[in-house]
Short mmCIF file of C-alpha atoms in Angstrom, two decimals:
data_model
loop_
_atom_site.label_atom_id
_atom_site.label_comp_id
_atom_site.label_asym_id
_atom_site.label_seq_id
_atom_site.Cartn_x
_atom_site.Cartn_y
_atom_site.Cartn_z
CA UNK A 1 -63.93 10.02 -27.42
CA UNK A 2 -64.98 12.50 -24.87
CA UNK A 3 -64.74 9.54 -22.37
CA UNK A 4 -61.30 8.30 -23.31
CA UNK A 5 -59.97 12.15 -23.50
CA UNK A 6 -61.55 12.41 -19.76
CA UNK A 7 -59.90 9.41 -18.81
CA UNK A 8 -56.69 10.43 -20.39
CA UNK A 9 -56.78 13.53 -18.35
CA UNK A 10 -57.28 11.69 -14.88
CA UNK A 11 -54.54 9.42 -15.77
CA UNK A 12 -52.00 12.29 -16.27
CA UNK A 13 -53.77 14.42 -13.14
CA UNK A 14 -52.91 10.95 -11.00
CA UNK A 15 -49.25 10.96 -12.45
CA UNK A 16 -48.52 14.23 -11.68
CA UNK A 17 -50.20 13.89 -8.12
CA UNK A 18 -47.98 11.06 -7.81
CA UNK A 19 -44.55 12.52 -8.60
CA UNK A 20 -45.48 15.50 -6.24
CA UNK A 21 -46.88 13.44 -3.67
CA UNK A 22 -44.81 14.30 0.17
CA UNK A 23 -42.57 11.72 1.27
CA UNK A 24 -43.20 11.94 4.72
CA UNK A 25 -47.41 12.34 5.94
CA UNK A 26 -48.71 14.04 8.14
CA UNK A 27 -47.81 12.59 11.41
CA UNK A 28 -44.24 13.38 10.73
CA UNK A 29 -44.19 16.99 9.92
CA UNK A 30 -46.75 19.71 10.86
CA UNK A 31 -49.73 20.06 8.41
CA UNK A 32 -48.47 23.84 6.96
CA UNK A 33 -45.48 22.91 6.06
CA UNK A 34 -46.30 19.99 4.55
CA UNK A 35 -49.25 21.73 2.50
CA UNK A 36 -46.42 24.35 1.44
CA UNK A 37 -43.67 21.80 0.55
CA UNK A 38 -46.57 20.45 -1.86
CA UNK A 39 -47.34 23.57 -3.51
CA UNK A 40 -43.72 24.04 -3.86
CA UNK A 41 -43.20 20.39 -5.26
CA UNK A 42 -46.06 21.26 -7.96
CA UNK A 43 -44.35 24.39 -8.93
CA UNK A 44 -40.72 22.39 -9.55
CA UNK A 45 -42.79 19.88 -11.31
CA UNK A 46 -44.63 22.30 -13.65
CA UNK A 47 -41.06 24.15 -14.53
CA UNK A 48 -39.73 20.33 -15.59
CA UNK A 49 -36.04 19.49 -16.30
CA UNK A 50 -34.24 22.75 -17.79
CA UNK A 51 -30.84 24.62 -18.09
CA UNK A 52 -30.83 25.18 -14.11
CA UNK A 53 -30.98 21.60 -12.79
CA UNK A 54 -28.56 20.45 -15.60
CA UNK A 55 -25.76 22.87 -14.35
CA UNK A 56 -27.10 21.97 -10.87
CA UNK A 57 -26.60 17.98 -11.53
CA UNK A 58 -23.01 18.81 -12.66
CA UNK A 59 -21.61 20.91 -9.51
CA UNK A 60 -23.58 18.61 -7.26
CA UNK A 61 -21.19 15.88 -9.26
CA UNK A 62 -18.26 17.79 -7.98
CA UNK A 63 -19.37 16.88 -4.58
CA UNK A 64 -19.80 13.02 -5.21
CA UNK A 65 -16.33 13.13 -6.66
CA UNK A 66 -15.01 14.98 -3.44
CA UNK A 67 -16.79 12.26 -1.44
CA UNK A 68 -14.93 9.54 -2.94
CA UNK A 69 -11.54 11.49 -4.16
CA UNK A 70 -10.32 12.37 -1.12
CA UNK A 71 -10.34 9.32 1.02
CA UNK A 72 -8.68 7.58 -2.14
CA UNK A 73 -6.18 10.43 -2.25
CA UNK A 74 -5.37 9.48 1.83
CA UNK A 75 -5.10 5.86 0.68
CA UNK A 76 -2.97 6.90 -2.40
CA UNK A 77 -0.47 9.27 0.11
CA UNK A 78 -0.04 6.66 2.79
CA UNK A 79 2.92 4.73 1.95
CA UNK A 80 5.28 7.81 0.94
CA UNK A 81 4.25 9.70 3.90
CA UNK A 82 4.82 6.93 6.45
CA UNK A 83 8.30 6.47 4.93
CA UNK A 84 9.16 10.13 5.39
CA UNK A 85 7.85 10.49 8.94
CA UNK A 86 8.90 7.07 10.00
CA UNK A 87 5.62 6.27 11.18
CA UNK A 88 5.39 2.73 12.69
CA UNK A 89 1.39 3.53 12.29
CA UNK A 90 0.38 4.46 9.25
CA UNK A 91 -3.64 3.85 9.83
CA UNK A 92 -3.61 6.47 11.59
CA UNK A 93 -4.02 8.87 9.09
CA UNK A 94 -6.87 7.25 8.17
CA UNK A 95 -8.61 7.11 11.28
CA UNK A 96 -7.93 10.89 11.60
CA UNK A 97 -9.61 10.99 7.87
CA UNK A 98 -13.14 8.75 8.88
CA UNK A 99 -13.34 10.94 12.21
CA UNK A 100 -13.45 14.02 10.17
CA UNK A 101 -16.06 12.13 7.86
CA UNK A 102 -18.44 11.04 10.57
CA UNK A 103 -18.05 14.95 12.03
CA UNK A 104 -18.40 16.61 8.79
CA UNK A 105 -21.72 14.56 8.07
CA UNK A 106 -23.19 15.58 11.28
CA UNK A 107 -22.19 19.47 11.08
CA UNK A 108 -22.94 20.18 7.48
CA UNK A 109 -26.16 17.50 7.75
CA UNK A 110 -28.05 19.36 10.87
CA UNK A 111 -26.36 22.91 9.79
CA UNK A 112 -27.75 23.34 6.37
CA UNK A 113 -31.42 22.86 8.10
CA UNK A 114 -30.19 26.01 10.36
CA UNK A 115 -28.31 28.27 8.42
CA UNK A 116 -29.02 27.50 4.82
CA UNK A 117 -28.49 25.34 1.74
CA UNK A 118 -26.37 27.98 -0.13
CA UNK A 119 -23.81 28.43 2.09
CA UNK A 120 -23.16 24.93 3.59
CA UNK A 121 -23.35 23.81 -0.42
CA UNK A 122 -20.20 26.19 -1.29
CA UNK A 123 -18.61 25.82 2.06
CA UNK A 124 -17.86 22.19 1.78
CA UNK A 125 -15.83 21.80 -1.24
CA UNK A 126 -13.96 25.33 -0.07
CA UNK A 127 -12.95 23.92 3.53
CA UNK A 128 -11.76 20.38 1.50
CA UNK A 129 -9.45 22.66 -0.73
CA UNK A 130 -8.23 25.16 1.42
CA UNK A 131 -6.87 22.28 3.79
CA UNK A 132 -6.05 19.96 0.86
CA UNK A 133 -3.26 22.61 -0.14
CA UNK A 134 -2.18 23.40 3.42
CA UNK A 135 -1.21 20.32 3.89
CA UNK A 136 1.11 19.87 1.37
CA UNK A 137 3.27 21.86 3.34
CA UNK A 138 2.73 19.43 6.46
CA UNK A 139 6.13 19.08 8.93
CA UNK A 140 5.50 16.21 10.54
CA UNK A 141 3.00 13.28 10.25
CA UNK A 142 0.64 14.89 13.41
CA UNK A 143 0.14 17.87 11.54
CA UNK A 144 -0.87 15.69 7.90
CA UNK A 145 -3.23 13.67 10.28
CA UNK A 146 -4.68 17.23 11.66
CA UNK A 147 -5.11 18.49 8.02
CA UNK A 148 -6.47 15.25 6.55
CA UNK A 149 -9.70 15.07 9.65
CA UNK A 150 -9.92 19.18 8.81
CA UNK A 151 -10.41 18.64 4.77
CA UNK A 152 -12.60 15.47 5.80
CA UNK A 153 -15.19 17.75 7.90
CA UNK A 154 -15.85 19.29 4.36
CA UNK A 155 -15.39 16.18 2.47
CA UNK A 156 -17.76 14.34 5.08
CA UNK A 157 -20.82 16.93 4.14
CA UNK A 158 -20.76 16.66 0.72
CA UNK A 159 -23.48 14.17 -0.03
CA UNK A 160 -25.89 15.07 2.58
CA UNK A 161 -25.96 18.70 1.55
CA UNK A 162 -25.95 18.01 -2.05
CA UNK A 163 -28.58 15.41 -2.28
CA UNK A 164 -30.69 17.67 -0.26
CA UNK A 165 -30.11 20.70 -2.60
CA UNK A 166 -30.12 18.57 -5.85
CA UNK A 167 -33.64 16.88 -4.75
CA UNK A 168 -35.00 20.31 -3.55
CA UNK A 169 -34.53 21.77 -7.35
CA UNK A 170 -35.48 18.91 -9.09
CA UNK A 171 -38.81 17.82 -10.42
CA UNK A 172 -40.44 14.53 -9.12
CA UNK A 173 -40.06 12.94 -12.98
CA UNK A 174 -36.22 13.20 -12.93
CA UNK A 175 -35.45 11.86 -9.31
CA UNK A 176 -33.49 9.04 -11.02
CA UNK A 177 -30.54 11.25 -11.75
CA UNK A 178 -29.65 11.18 -7.83
CA UNK A 179 -28.82 7.34 -8.50
CA UNK A 180 -27.11 8.56 -11.89
CA UNK A 181 -24.40 10.88 -9.91
CA UNK A 182 -23.06 7.66 -8.64
CA UNK A 183 -21.07 7.70 -12.16
CA UNK A 184 -18.64 10.87 -10.98
CA UNK A 185 -17.67 8.45 -7.75
CA UNK A 186 -16.09 5.85 -10.27
CA UNK A 187 -14.55 9.25 -12.39
CA UNK A 188 -13.09 10.44 -9.48
CA UNK A 189 -11.14 7.29 -8.32
CA UNK A 190 -9.80 7.53 -11.74
CA UNK A 191 -8.98 10.81 -11.76
CA UNK A 192 -6.92 10.97 -8.76
CA UNK A 193 -4.98 7.54 -9.74
CA UNK A 194 -4.02 9.21 -13.16
CA UNK A 195 -2.88 12.36 -11.72
CA UNK A 196 -0.87 10.25 -8.77
CA UNK A 197 0.82 7.98 -10.92
CA UNK A 198 3.48 11.02 -12.90
CA UNK A 199 3.42 12.86 -9.26
CA UNK A 200 3.89 10.08 -6.68
CA UNK A 201 5.69 7.77 -9.27
CA UNK A 202 8.97 10.31 -9.09
CA UNK A 203 10.53 11.99 -6.57
CA UNK A 204 8.88 9.88 -4.15
CA UNK A 205 10.69 7.55 -1.88
CA UNK A 206 10.12 3.60 -2.33
CA UNK A 207 10.39 0.53 0.03
CA UNK A 208 13.48 -0.53 -1.98
CA UNK A 209 15.61 2.30 -1.32
CA UNK A 210 18.34 1.92 0.58
CA UNK A 211 18.91 5.59 1.92
CA UNK A 212 16.64 7.10 4.44
CA UNK A 213 13.46 9.10 3.23
CA UNK A 214 14.26 12.73 3.42
CA UNK A 215 11.71 15.44 2.55
CA UNK A 216 13.89 16.56 -0.19
CA UNK A 217 13.58 13.18 -1.76
CA UNK A 218 9.98 13.12 -1.22
CA UNK A 219 8.21 16.16 -2.59
CA UNK A 220 5.52 13.81 -4.96
CA UNK A 221 3.16 13.54 -2.49
CA UNK A 222 3.23 17.19 -1.87
CA UNK A 223 2.74 18.08 -5.18
CA UNK A 224 -0.02 15.41 -5.55
CA UNK A 225 -1.95 17.58 -2.72
CA UNK A 226 -1.48 20.91 -4.19
CA UNK A 227 -2.59 19.61 -7.90
CA UNK A 228 -5.84 17.76 -5.95
CA UNK A 229 -6.37 21.10 -3.81
CA UNK A 230 -6.08 22.97 -6.60
CA UNK A 231 -8.92 20.86 -8.66
CA UNK A 232 -11.11 21.15 -5.32
CA UNK A 233 -10.39 24.93 -5.45
CA UNK A 234 -11.34 24.88 -9.32
CA UNK A 235 -14.60 23.34 -8.31
CA UNK A 236 -15.26 25.89 -5.62
CA UNK A 237 -14.69 28.55 -7.97
CA UNK A 238 -17.08 27.15 -10.40
CA UNK A 239 -19.86 26.74 -7.78
CA UNK A 240 -19.07 29.91 -5.95
CA UNK A 241 -18.37 32.51 -8.60
CA UNK A 242 -19.59 31.13 -12.01
CA UNK A 243 -22.79 29.40 -10.92
CA UNK A 244 -25.78 31.33 -8.95
CA UNK A 245 -27.40 28.97 -6.72
CA UNK A 246 -30.26 30.00 -5.15
CA UNK A 247 -31.19 29.51 -1.56
CA UNK A 248 -33.74 26.11 -1.17
CA UNK A 249 -37.26 27.44 -2.10
CA UNK A 250 -38.36 24.96 1.22
CA UNK A 251 -35.45 26.29 2.87
CA UNK A 252 -36.58 29.63 2.89
CA UNK A 253 -40.50 28.36 3.30
CA UNK A 254 -39.38 26.74 6.41
CA UNK A 255 -38.10 29.92 7.73
CA UNK A 256 -41.42 32.01 7.22
CA UNK A 257 -39.77 33.68 4.11
CA UNK A 258 -42.34 32.82 1.29
CA UNK A 259 -41.96 35.62 -0.60
CA UNK A 260 -38.42 34.42 -1.00
CA UNK A 261 -39.34 31.13 -1.89
CA UNK A 262 -41.88 32.25 -4.58
CA UNK A 263 -39.16 34.80 -6.10
CA UNK A 264 -36.82 31.61 -6.12
CA UNK A 265 -38.83 29.43 -8.02
CA UNK A 266 -39.67 32.45 -10.47
CA UNK A 267 -36.04 32.77 -10.96
CA UNK A 268 -35.25 29.27 -11.47
CA UNK A 269 -38.08 29.21 -14.26
CA UNK A 270 -36.64 32.15 -15.93
CA UNK A 271 -33.41 30.47 -16.08
CA UNK A 272 -35.27 27.55 -17.54
CA UNK A 273 -36.88 29.78 -20.45
CA UNK A 274 -40.36 29.00 -18.91
CA UNK A 275 -42.58 30.49 -16.39
CA UNK A 276 -44.40 29.36 -13.20
CA UNK A 277 -47.90 30.54 -12.04
CA UNK A 278 -46.67 29.94 -8.27
CA UNK A 279 -48.30 33.40 -6.17
CA UNK A 280 -47.51 34.28 -2.55
CA UNK A 281 -51.09 33.49 -1.93
CA UNK A 282 -50.52 29.73 -2.80
CA UNK A 283 -48.66 29.76 0.37
CA UNK A 284 -49.67 32.07 2.43
CA UNK A 285 -53.23 30.34 1.95
CA UNK A 286 -52.13 27.30 4.39
CA UNK A 287 -51.23 29.76 6.79
CA UNK A 288 -54.92 30.44 8.15
CA UNK A 289 -54.91 26.64 9.39
CA UNK A 290 -51.93 27.88 12.02
CA UNK A 291 -48.37 28.55 11.48
CA UNK A 292 -45.13 26.26 11.39
CA UNK A 293 -42.31 27.15 13.91
CA UNK A 294 -39.84 29.26 11.80
CA UNK A 295 -36.71 29.47 14.14
CA UNK A 296 -34.01 27.63 13.91
CA UNK A 297 -35.26 25.18 17.07
CA UNK A 298 -38.11 24.25 14.73
CA UNK A 299 -35.78 23.80 11.58
CA UNK A 300 -33.62 21.54 13.50
CA UNK A 301 -36.72 19.78 15.34
CA UNK A 302 -37.98 19.09 11.66
CA UNK A 303 -34.37 17.41 11.13
CA UNK A 304 -34.41 15.52 14.11
CA UNK A 305 -37.78 13.84 13.37
CA UNK A 306 -35.69 11.66 10.63
CA UNK A 307 -33.89 9.90 13.29
CA UNK A 308 -36.73 9.80 16.25
CA UNK A 309 -38.16 6.77 17.75
CA UNK A 310 -41.35 7.13 16.41
CA UNK A 311 -39.92 6.26 13.07
CA UNK A 312 -37.16 4.06 14.08
CA UNK A 313 -40.37 2.13 15.63
CA UNK A 314 -42.06 2.37 12.09
CA UNK A 315 -39.08 0.40 10.85
CA UNK A 316 -39.60 -2.58 13.25
CA UNK A 317 -43.42 -2.28 13.42
CA UNK A 318 -43.93 -6.00 11.96
CA UNK A 319 -41.55 -9.08 12.45
CA UNK A 320 -40.62 -9.39 8.92
CA UNK A 321 -39.86 -5.38 8.61
CA UNK A 322 -37.80 -5.62 11.83
CA UNK A 323 -36.18 -8.36 9.86
CA UNK A 324 -35.12 -6.69 6.59
CA UNK A 325 -34.02 -3.75 8.57
CA UNK A 326 -31.51 -5.63 10.95
CA UNK A 327 -30.26 -7.59 7.98
CA UNK A 328 -29.72 -4.11 5.50
CA UNK A 329 -28.01 -2.21 8.60
CA UNK A 330 -25.54 -5.51 9.37
CA UNK A 331 -24.84 -5.64 5.55
CA UNK A 332 -24.00 -1.92 5.96
CA UNK A 333 -21.90 -2.12 9.06
CA UNK A 334 -19.89 -5.31 7.60
CA UNK A 335 -18.94 -3.59 4.33
CA UNK A 336 -18.18 -0.26 6.40
CA UNK A 337 -15.69 -2.10 8.07
CA UNK A 338 -14.75 -4.35 5.28
CA UNK A 339 -14.31 -1.92 2.47
CA UNK A 340 -11.76 0.73 3.97
CA UNK A 341 -10.41 -1.87 5.63
CA UNK A 342 -8.64 -3.24 2.70
CA UNK A 343 -9.34 -0.68 0.01
CA UNK A 344 -7.58 2.42 1.84
CA UNK A 345 -4.52 0.19 2.22
CA UNK A 346 -4.11 -0.91 -1.28
CA UNK A 347 -1.14 1.49 -2.48
CA UNK A 348 0.38 0.42 0.80
CA UNK A 349 -0.16 -3.46 0.23
CA UNK A 350 0.80 -3.00 -3.49
CA UNK A 351 4.25 -0.93 -2.21
CA UNK A 352 5.33 -3.32 0.86
CA UNK A 353 3.93 -6.97 -1.03
CA UNK A 354 5.51 -5.67 -4.23
CA UNK A 355 8.83 -5.08 -2.41
CA UNK A 356 8.94 -8.92 -1.25
CA UNK A 357 8.46 -9.57 -4.79
CA UNK A 358 11.29 -7.88 -6.04
CA UNK A 359 9.58 -4.85 -7.93
CA UNK A 360 7.83 -2.46 -5.51
CA UNK A 361 8.95 0.48 -6.62
CA UNK A 362 6.81 3.78 -6.44
CA UNK A 363 5.73 3.87 -10.03
CA UNK A 364 4.71 0.72 -10.33
CA UNK A 365 2.62 1.22 -7.26
CA UNK A 366 0.63 3.79 -8.76
CA UNK A 367 0.57 2.52 -12.33
CA UNK A 368 -0.94 -0.42 -10.70
CA UNK A 369 -3.55 1.96 -8.69
CA UNK A 370 -4.51 3.57 -12.22
CA UNK A 371 -5.29 0.51 -13.55
CA UNK A 372 -7.45 -0.89 -10.70
CA UNK A 373 -9.31 2.65 -10.82
CA UNK A 374 -10.24 2.13 -14.28
CA UNK A 375 -12.21 -1.29 -13.57
CA UNK A 376 -14.39 0.71 -11.35
CA UNK A 377 -16.23 2.77 -14.04
CA UNK A 378 -17.59 -0.34 -15.87
CA UNK A 379 -18.30 -1.64 -12.55
CA UNK A 380 -20.86 0.81 -11.61
CA UNK A 381 -22.28 0.27 -14.80
CA UNK A 382 -23.09 -2.87 -14.81
CA UNK A 383 -24.16 -2.94 -11.27
CA UNK A 384 -27.36 -0.95 -12.82
CA UNK A 385 -28.19 -3.51 -15.41
CA UNK A 386 -27.75 -6.31 -12.68
CA UNK A 387 -30.58 -5.08 -10.74
CA UNK A 388 -33.30 -5.38 -13.62
CA UNK A 389 -32.30 -9.18 -14.57
CA UNK A 390 -35.61 -11.38 -14.27
CA UNK A 391 -35.10 -13.92 -11.87
CA UNK A 392 -31.88 -12.30 -10.57
CA UNK A 393 -32.81 -8.87 -9.35
CA UNK A 394 -31.20 -6.96 -6.96
CA UNK A 395 -30.76 -9.32 -4.02
CA UNK A 396 -29.24 -11.73 -6.39
CA UNK A 397 -26.94 -8.98 -7.90
CA UNK A 398 -26.04 -7.53 -4.53
CA UNK A 399 -25.41 -10.84 -2.90
CA UNK A 400 -23.28 -12.14 -5.77
CA UNK A 401 -21.13 -8.92 -6.27
CA UNK A 402 -20.45 -8.88 -2.40
CA UNK A 403 -19.48 -12.74 -2.02
CA UNK A 404 -16.85 -12.09 -5.35
CA UNK A 405 -15.82 -9.22 -3.58
CA UNK A 406 -14.66 -11.39 -0.97
CA UNK A 407 -13.30 -14.16 -2.87
CA UNK A 408 -11.24 -11.87 -4.76
CA UNK A 409 -9.73 -10.74 -1.65
CA UNK A 410 -9.10 -14.25 -0.36
CA UNK A 411 -7.54 -14.95 -3.46
CA UNK A 412 -5.12 -11.86 -3.86
CA UNK A 413 -3.35 -13.98 -0.77
CA UNK A 414 -2.20 -16.28 -3.33
CA UNK A 415 -0.29 -13.93 -5.25
CA UNK A 416 3.05 -15.40 -6.25
CA UNK A 417 4.51 -12.09 -8.08
CA UNK A 418 3.12 -8.01 -8.63
CA UNK A 419 0.98 -9.06 -11.54
CA UNK A 420 -1.06 -11.77 -9.64
CA UNK A 421 -1.85 -9.53 -7.04
CA UNK A 422 -2.95 -6.52 -9.78
CA UNK A 423 -5.44 -8.93 -11.43
CA UNK A 424 -7.03 -10.37 -8.40
CA UNK A 425 -7.18 -6.32 -7.03
CA UNK A 426 -8.33 -5.31 -10.36
CA UNK A 427 -11.18 -7.97 -10.12
CA UNK A 428 -11.85 -6.64 -6.33
CA UNK A 429 -12.23 -3.23 -7.69
CA UNK A 430 -14.70 -4.18 -10.34
CA UNK A 431 -17.21 -6.22 -8.10
CA UNK A 432 -17.21 -3.62 -5.14
CA UNK A 433 -18.18 -1.37 -7.74
CA UNK A 434 -21.28 -3.33 -8.95
CA UNK A 435 -21.73 -4.11 -5.12
CA UNK A 436 -22.07 -0.25 -4.18
CA UNK A 437 -24.48 0.38 -7.47
CA UNK A 438 -26.53 -2.02 -6.11
CA UNK A 439 -26.56 -1.50 -2.40
CA UNK A 440 -27.42 2.29 -3.41
CA UNK A 441 -30.54 1.48 -5.11
CA UNK A 442 -31.55 -1.03 -3.10
CA UNK A 443 -31.59 0.12 0.33
CA UNK A 444 -33.99 3.14 0.11
CA UNK A 445 -36.72 0.93 -1.63
CA UNK A 446 -37.10 -1.49 0.99
CA UNK A 447 -38.12 1.37 3.72
CA UNK A 448 -41.40 2.97 3.37
CA UNK A 449 -41.55 6.36 1.98
CA UNK A 450 -42.33 8.01 5.59
CA UNK A 451 -40.00 6.41 7.24
CA UNK A 452 -36.82 6.11 4.57
CA UNK A 453 -34.97 9.30 5.72
CA UNK A 454 -34.74 7.36 9.17
CA UNK A 455 -34.01 4.16 7.18
CA UNK A 456 -31.14 6.07 5.46
CA UNK A 457 -29.82 7.28 8.36
CA UNK A 458 -29.39 4.23 10.40
CA UNK A 459 -27.73 2.40 7.27
CA UNK A 460 -25.49 5.41 6.94
CA UNK A 461 -24.48 5.43 10.76
CA UNK A 462 -23.68 2.22 11.11
CA UNK A 463 -21.45 2.38 7.93
CA UNK A 464 -19.58 5.55 9.12
CA UNK A 465 -19.09 3.95 12.74
CA UNK A 466 -17.85 0.47 11.64
CA UNK A 467 -15.64 2.84 9.21
CA UNK A 468 -13.91 4.51 12.08
CA UNK A 469 -13.43 0.86 13.61
CA UNK A 470 -11.06 -0.16 10.35
CA UNK A 471 -7.86 1.86 10.94
CA UNK A 472 -7.98 0.79 14.60
CA UNK A 473 -8.09 -2.83 13.61
CA UNK A 474 -5.41 -2.25 10.66
CA UNK A 475 -2.74 -0.74 13.27
CA UNK A 476 -3.07 -3.62 15.46
CA UNK A 477 -3.38 -6.69 12.36
CA UNK A 478 -0.28 -5.29 10.78
CA UNK A 479 -0.92 -4.35 7.35
CA UNK A 480 2.36 -6.03 6.21
CA UNK A 481 0.93 -9.35 6.79
CA UNK A 482 -2.28 -10.67 5.33
CA UNK A 483 -4.75 -10.52 8.41
CA UNK A 484 -6.55 -7.45 7.31
CA UNK A 485 -7.00 -9.16 3.98
CA UNK A 486 -8.49 -12.01 5.77
CA UNK A 487 -10.59 -9.91 7.95
CA UNK A 488 -12.05 -8.15 5.19
CA UNK A 489 -12.87 -10.77 2.76
CA UNK A 490 -14.52 -12.80 5.85
CA UNK A 491 -16.96 -9.87 6.49
CA UNK A 492 -17.60 -9.23 2.59
CA UNK A 493 -18.45 -13.05 2.54
CA UNK A 494 -20.50 -12.83 5.82
CA UNK A 495 -22.50 -9.55 4.10
CA UNK A 496 -23.41 -11.91 0.96
CA UNK A 497 -24.56 -14.34 3.09
CA UNK A 498 -26.62 -12.04 4.90
CA UNK A 499 -28.07 -10.48 1.56
CA UNK A 500 -29.39 -14.08 0.37
CA UNK A 501 -31.30 -14.19 3.62
CA UNK A 502 -33.33 -10.40 3.07
CA UNK A 503 -36.90 -10.83 2.93
CA UNK A 504 -38.21 -8.74 0.07
CA UNK A 505 -37.01 -8.43 -3.51
CA UNK A 506 -37.99 -4.57 -4.89
CA UNK A 507 -37.35 -5.38 -8.32
CA UNK A 508 -40.65 -4.58 -10.77
CA UNK A 509 -42.25 -3.26 -7.67
CA UNK A 510 -43.05 0.54 -6.42
CA UNK A 511 -41.47 1.13 -3.23
CA UNK A 512 -44.21 1.94 -0.63
#
């Protein structure tokens, strides 16, 4: 009996060690910093999942929502904004947005390591809300383009900042919740289109209107921006006023503020109704082997270590790993171009092609966009189920959903009326949501833990850079033809084919 109990204790300690083991080894960060981070991981695991983390889960979900909602807002207002300002190149609005998203990801991603998580966490949605509300008064197309870029600077920081904040307060046993956050994406699209239907369905110009589109006839999109900017402002108030976000203990420790880091851990424990045994001595004891850099330059250096050549080379160390890394980057790049190339212009496509079918009213356009959005919710959930199907797994689910996404796009070119077009677009949105659910699960699993940050950075960069190319291509491809549909569909099919060639299947296997 004693032997059994001892074995059980050993297994329990082994499990706890796995849950709190550091992602990067000693070659990636200085040993003092890593030792202290391991102490803090143990302290957070000891506290467990409680009220503070669950409240943070919801508030981080707001950030996830903004990341999907505002690009959708841009696509929803694109048709009526182009009509009012008589813009011959509507995709310029999406180009401004994508440039802002890239700038925001870079600024907030690096910035939160310099001026803190707390400021960045609260500021990103605040910036989005302010410029979203101001954009409602835009007097011309150039102004709305500038404001779209500015609100996107806030939007672009949500995922890098919010994921860092959430993970640094999350026990290792509950890190799967970062994946569950993707459900907020689907609901964000649903909410945006639900609000757009009544506001953009009335008091807005239509392709079928014989008279010129004037501001007085086209106030719907301005009301829509006020409504969505108001929602973002409400989320900001909940984050900044109602909820008290403590600064990340790892950030404080990295700045040499060990006492404050310990105090934060005890505050979280108190809010969760428990206690922590962490003391200042537990951290300071590791200073005997050397003191890690605590200034802004050192913090920035640690951030840059995620993408330095050492970690990049590690992802290409063997032929098989280099092959896998190159393929997954290409898949992200192709999808990064294909998805915005078509998805961002669905309302514009529904309006212009609906007009040729004789039923392109603004009301029907946004009603159909709402129906399309509804299909995204089950798609995100089904993706989570498919990845665990035996003999199918991640690769099978990703390949099938990506190919189906392209097939539905090609099929949409055969539509004879608006109902046909709506049906094909519903299939597209369902398949693409399955695809993204699987892609977000598979990608980090095929990178070694110590190089996972670099791998994620490489795939995200490929996605964003190609996303900027989408509006440029759309301008010269002419949105009123099927050319963007063919290009987008071909890219999805190519990405699906590349998925079949991926060398690793991660279902049922622990990531390294």
